[in-house]
PDB file of C-alpha atoms in Angstrom:
ATOM      1  CA  MET A  37       0.000   0.000   0.000  1.00 47.00           C
ATOM      2  CA  THR A  38       1.298   3.432  -0.868  1.00 53.00           C
ATOM      3  CA  ALA A  39       0.711   6.752   0.821  1.00 55.00           C
ATOM      4  CA  PRO A  40      -2.877   7.942   0.366  1.00 64.00           C
ATOM      5  CA  ALA A  41      -3.734  10.877  -1.870  1.00 83.00           C
ATOM      6  CA  ARG A  42      -3.944  14.018   0.222  1.00 93.00           C
ATOM      7  CA  LEU A  43      -6.412  16.847   0.055  1.00 96.00           C
ATOM      8  CA  SER A  44      -5.327  20.442  -0.483  1.00 96.00           C
ATOM      9  CA  PRO A  45      -6.936  23.821   0.192  1.00 96.00           C
ATOM     10  CA  GLY A  46      -9.599  24.521  -2.411  1.00 96.00           C
ATOM     11  CA  ASP A  47     -10.430  20.846  -3.017  1.00 96.00           C
ATOM     12  CA  PRO A  48     -14.066  19.851  -2.553  1.00 96.00           C
ATOM     13  CA  ALA A  49     -14.459  18.032   0.753  1.00 97.00           C
ATOM     14  CA  PRO A  50     -15.525  14.450   0.042  1.00 96.00           C
ATOM     15  CA  GLY A  51     -19.125  13.894   1.079  1.00 96.00           C
ATOM     16  CA  PHE A  52     -20.058  11.296   3.645  1.00 97.00           C
ATOM     17  CA  SER A  53     -22.996   9.795   5.497  1.00 97.00           C
ATOM     18  CA  LEU A  54     -21.874   7.932   8.617  1.00 98.00           C
ATOM     19  CA  PRO A  55     -23.431   6.532  11.788  1.00 98.00           C
ATOM     20  CA  THR A  56     -22.909   8.606  14.928  1.00 97.00           C
ATOM     21  CA  ASP A  57     -22.235   7.913  18.580  1.00 96.00           C
ATOM     22  CA  THR A  58     -25.892   8.711  19.333  1.00 95.00           C
ATOM     23  CA  GLY A  59     -27.375   6.201  16.881  1.00 95.00           C
ATOM     24  CA  GLY A  60     -28.171   8.684  14.115  1.00 96.00           C
ATOM     25  CA  GLN A  61     -26.541   9.494  10.789  1.00 97.00           C
ATOM     26  CA  LEU A  62     -24.479  12.565  10.005  1.00 97.00           C
ATOM     27  CA  THR A  63     -23.769  13.751   6.492  1.00 97.00           C
ATOM     28  CA  LEU A  64     -21.414  16.464   5.374  1.00 96.00           C
ATOM     29  CA  ALA A  65     -24.391  17.963   3.531  1.00 95.00           C
ATOM     30  CA  ASP A  66     -26.115  18.417   6.933  1.00 94.00           C
ATOM     31  CA  LEU A  67     -23.319  20.834   7.831  1.00 95.00           C
ATOM     32  CA  ARG A  68     -23.376  22.878   4.611  1.00 93.00           C
ATOM     33  CA  GLY A  69     -23.430  26.599   5.349  1.00 95.00           C
ATOM     34  CA  ARG A  70     -21.283  26.151   8.463  1.00 95.00           C
ATOM     35  CA  LYS A  71     -17.546  25.860   8.895  1.00 97.00           C
ATOM     36  CA  VAL A  72     -16.503  22.377  10.008  1.00 98.00           C
ATOM     37  CA  VAL A  73     -13.446  21.012  11.788  1.00 98.00           C
ATOM     38  CA  LEU A  74     -13.359  17.312  10.908  1.00 98.00           C
ATOM     39  CA  TYR A  75     -10.638  15.500  12.770  1.00 98.00           C
ATOM     40  CA  ALA A  76      -9.536  11.906  12.215  1.00 98.00           C
ATOM     41  CA  TYR A  77      -8.166   9.885  15.111  1.00 97.00           C
ATOM     42  CA  PRO A  78      -7.078   6.233  15.379  1.00 96.00           C
ATOM     43  CA  ALA A  79      -9.054   4.818  18.307  1.00 95.00           C
ATOM     44  CA  ALA A  80     -11.508   5.984  20.952  1.00 96.00           C
ATOM     45  CA  MET A  81     -10.525   5.641  24.600  1.00 94.00           C
ATOM     46  CA  THR A  82      -6.775   5.513  23.997  1.00 94.00           C
ATOM     47  CA  PRO A  83      -4.605   8.064  25.833  1.00 93.00           C
ATOM     48  CA  GLY A  84      -3.676  10.299  22.878  1.00 92.00           C
ATOM     49  CA  CYS A  85      -7.118  10.222  21.296  1.00 94.00           C
ATOM     50  CA  THR A  86      -8.753  10.957  24.647  1.00 95.00           C
ATOM     51  CA  LYS A  87      -6.456  13.951  25.184  1.00 95.00           C
ATOM     52  CA  GLN A  88      -7.237  15.289  21.716  1.00 96.00           C
ATOM     53  CA  ALA A  89     -11.015  14.795  22.084  1.00 97.00           C
ATOM     54  CA  CYS A  90     -10.992  16.495  25.487  1.00 96.00           C
ATOM     55  CA  ASP A  91      -9.001  19.412  24.033  1.00 96.00           C
ATOM     56  CA  PHE A  92     -11.657  19.821  21.315  1.00 97.00           C
ATOM     57  CA  ARG A  93     -14.412  19.477  23.943  1.00 97.00           C
ATOM     58  CA  ASP A  94     -12.795  22.148  26.111  1.00 96.00           C
ATOM     59  CA  SER A  95     -12.405  24.496  23.101  1.00 95.00           C
ATOM     60  CA  LEU A  96     -15.835  23.800  21.630  1.00 95.00           C
ATOM     61  CA  ALA A  97     -17.574  26.945  22.919  1.00 94.00           C
ATOM     62  CA  SER A  98     -14.988  29.283  21.393  1.00 93.00           C
ATOM     63  CA  LEU A  99     -14.851  27.288  18.146  1.00 96.00           C
ATOM     64  CA  GLN A 100     -18.649  27.408  17.870  1.00 95.00           C
ATOM     65  CA  ALA A 101     -18.672  31.112  18.716  1.00 94.00           C
ATOM     66  CA  ALA A 102     -16.376  31.596  15.709  1.00 95.00           C
ATOM     67  CA  GLY A 103     -18.789  29.572  13.543  1.00 95.00           C
ATOM     68  CA  TYR A 104     -17.066  26.167  13.562  1.00 96.00           C
ATOM     69  CA  GLU A 105     -18.716  22.795  14.138  1.00 97.00           C
ATOM     70  CA  VAL A 106     -16.444  19.964  15.331  1.00 98.00           C
ATOM     71  CA  VAL A 107     -16.820  16.347  14.218  1.00 98.00           C
ATOM     72  CA  GLY A 108     -14.528  13.464  15.155  1.00 98.00           C
ATOM     73  CA  ILE A 109     -14.127  10.471  12.820  1.00 98.00           C
ATOM     74  CA  SER A 110     -12.555   7.109  13.573  1.00 98.00           C
ATOM     75  CA  PRO A 111     -12.899   3.480  12.480  1.00 98.00           C
ATOM     76  CA  ASP A 112     -14.509   2.584  15.829  1.00 97.00           C
ATOM     77  CA  LYS A 113     -18.019   1.134  15.955  1.00 97.00           C
ATOM     78  CA  PRO A 114     -20.812   3.497  17.053  1.00 97.00           C
ATOM     79  CA  GLU A 115     -21.210   1.568  20.341  1.00 97.00           C
ATOM     80  CA  LYS A 116     -17.591   2.258  21.293  1.00 97.00           C
ATOM     81  CA  LEU A 117     -17.988   5.901  20.318  1.00 97.00           C
ATOM     82  CA  ALA A 118     -21.051   6.140  22.584  1.00 97.00           C
ATOM     83  CA  LYS A 119     -18.991   4.802  25.515  1.00 97.00           C
ATOM     84  CA  PHE A 120     -16.220   7.297  24.674  1.00 97.00           C
ATOM     85  CA  ARG A 121     -18.729  10.187  24.562  1.00 96.00           C
ATOM     86  CA  GLU A 122     -20.247   9.160  27.872  1.00 97.00           C
ATOM     87  CA  ARG A 123     -16.964   8.440  29.659  1.00 97.00           C
ATOM     88  CA  ASP A 124     -15.282  11.702  28.642  1.00 97.00           C
ATOM     89  CA  ALA A 125     -18.333  13.993  28.294  1.00 97.00           C
ATOM     90  CA  ILE A 126     -17.661  14.585  24.588  1.00 97.00           C
ATOM     91  CA  THR A 127     -20.107  17.276  23.445  1.00 96.00           C
ATOM     92  CA  PHE A 128     -19.714  17.109  19.657  1.00 97.00           C
ATOM     93  CA  PRO A 129     -20.598  14.371  17.156  1.00 97.00           C
ATOM     94  CA  LEU A 130     -18.358  11.349  16.723  1.00 98.00           C
ATOM     95  CA  VAL A 131     -18.854   9.397  13.500  1.00 98.00           C
ATOM     96  CA  ALA A 132     -17.950   5.784  12.759  1.00 98.00           C
ATOM     97  CA  ASP A 133     -16.117   4.926   9.538  1.00 98.00           C
ATOM     98  CA  VAL A 134     -15.745   1.220  10.273  1.00 97.00           C
ATOM     99  CA  ASP A 135     -14.737   0.260   6.720  1.00 97.00           C
ATOM    100  CA  LYS A 136     -12.359   3.274   6.543  1.00 97.00           C
ATOM    101  CA  THR A 137     -13.750   4.431   3.183  1.00 96.00           C
ATOM    102  CA  VAL A 138     -14.185   8.077   4.194  1.00 97.00           C
ATOM    103  CA  LEU A 139     -10.867   8.159   6.066  1.00 97.00           C
ATOM    104  CA  THR A 140      -9.158   6.830   2.921  1.00 95.00           C
ATOM    105  CA  THR A 141     -10.929   9.388   0.707  1.00 96.00           C
ATOM    106  CA  TYR A 142      -9.650  12.175   2.967  1.00 97.00           C
ATOM    107  CA  GLY A 143      -6.108  10.755   2.849  1.00 96.00           C
ATOM    108  CA  ALA A 144      -6.298   9.965   6.565  1.00 96.00           C
ATOM    109  CA  TYR A 145      -5.872   6.200   6.282  1.00 96.00           C
ATOM    110  CA  GLY A 146      -2.857   4.457   4.832  1.00 92.00           C
ATOM    111  CA  GLU A 147       0.811   3.901   5.446  1.00 88.00           C
ATOM    112  CA  LYS A 148       2.405   5.846   8.250  1.00 86.00           C
ATOM    113  CA  GLN A 149       5.485   5.677  10.423  1.00 81.00           C
ATOM    114  CA  MET A 150       5.005   4.479  13.981  1.00 78.00           C
ATOM    115  CA  TYR A 151       7.916   3.776  16.298  1.00 83.00           C
ATOM    116  CA  GLY A 152      10.265   3.610  13.316  1.00 87.00           C
ATOM    117  CA  ARG A 153       8.169   1.059  11.421  1.00 90.00           C
ATOM    118  CA  THR A 154       5.850   1.459   8.474  1.00 88.00           C
ATOM    119  CA  VAL A 155       2.318   0.442   9.419  1.00 88.00           C
ATOM    120  CA  THR A 156      -1.129   0.901   7.917  1.00 91.00           C
ATOM    121  CA  GLY A 157      -3.641   2.811   9.972  1.00 93.00           C
ATOM    122  CA  VAL A 158      -5.404   6.085  10.664  1.00 96.00           C
ATOM    123  CA  ILE A 159      -3.199   9.107  10.039  1.00 95.00           C
ATOM    124  CA  ARG A 160      -4.125  11.632  12.724  1.00 96.00           C
ATOM    125  CA  SER A 161      -5.413  14.536  10.615  1.00 97.00           C
ATOM    126  CA  THR A 162      -7.578  17.633  10.809  1.00 97.00           C
ATOM    127  CA  PHE A 163      -9.590  19.206   8.019  1.00 98.00           C
ATOM    128  CA  VAL A 164     -11.124  22.656   8.112  1.00 98.00           C
ATOM    129  CA  ILE A 165     -14.034  22.771   5.665  1.00 98.00           C
ATOM    130  CA  ASP A 166     -15.621  26.061   4.635  1.00 97.00           C
ATOM    131  CA  GLU A 167     -19.328  26.866   4.365  1.00 96.00           C
ATOM    132  CA  GLU A 168     -19.338  25.862   0.683  1.00 95.00           C
ATOM    133  CA  GLY A 169     -17.916  22.394   1.405  1.00 96.00           C
ATOM    134  CA  ARG A 170     -14.346  23.115   0.276  1.00 97.00           C
ATOM    135  CA  ILE A 171     -11.168  22.223   2.118  1.00 97.00           C
ATOM    136  CA  GLU A 172      -9.736  25.330   3.763  1.00 97.00           C
ATOM    137  CA  ARG A 173      -6.939  23.464   5.587  1.00 96.00           C
ATOM    138  CA  ALA A 174      -5.764  19.852   5.435  1.00 97.00           C
ATOM    139  CA  LEU A 175      -3.366  19.021   8.254  1.00 96.00           C
ATOM    140  CA  TYR A 176      -1.786  15.554   8.311  1.00 95.00           C
ATOM    141  CA  ASN A 177       0.273  13.768  10.963  1.00 93.00           C
ATOM    142  CA  VAL A 178      -0.812  16.183  13.669  1.00 94.00           C
ATOM    143  CA  LYS A 179       0.103  15.589  17.302  1.00 93.00           C
ATOM    144  CA  ALA A 180      -2.578  14.512  19.762  1.00 91.00           C
ATOM    145  CA  THR A 181      -1.290  16.913  22.402  1.00 91.00           C
ATOM    146  CA  GLY A 182      -1.159  20.627  21.628  1.00 92.00           C
ATOM    147  CA  HIS A 183      -2.826  20.349  18.227  1.00 91.00           C
ATOM    148  CA  VAL A 184      -6.094  22.043  19.205  1.00 94.00           C
ATOM    149  CA  ALA A 185      -4.237  25.012  20.714  1.00 93.00           C
ATOM    150  CA  LYS A 186      -2.163  25.367  17.526  1.00 93.00           C
ATOM    151  CA  LEU A 187      -5.295  25.086  15.361  1.00 95.00           C
ATOM    152  CA  ARG A 188      -7.009  27.797  17.432  1.00 93.00           C
ATOM    153  CA  ARG A 189      -3.995  30.084  16.897  1.00 93.00           C
ATOM    154  CA  ASP A 190      -3.894  29.309  13.155  1.00 92.00           C
ATOM    155  CA  LEU A 191      -7.614  30.126  12.873  1.00 93.00           C
ATOM    156  CA  GLY A 192      -7.061  33.428  14.699  1.00 91.00           C
ATOM    157  CA  LEU A 193      -9.128  32.439  17.743  1.00 88.00           C
ATOM    158  CA  ASP A 194      -6.388  33.105  20.320  1.00 78.00           C
TER     159      ASP A 194
END
């Protein structure tokens, strides 16, 4: 497997319709007209992913005040996402991409380096999507810790 194709600013954000942590469905079309921060993470309830989700949770009010909706996407099943939401009081939608189709389309699933080895998995990434459904920012290989603070600075929120 080779490195996935990556999105760039100006690209149309790939559409999706995925099950959520609350038992519903969320589509990108549902969010049209709003700015969206879609972030891809490897696995719910792991230390790094928990830290990142809690950072987004703790920044949600200021992100929403600036017009951004936050959505987390992982290959976890909706039931695991529901436990994650409940355990860590996550207050934004988590969507399940169990077959990794959407993650792959966004370039957030494929070969990556982990502990000096090449492995296949979720590439921790964040996408800022504008009101028209276009990629404003595509950030790959982001760090779990400190990423939300850096994103807030880059978006001019701090």
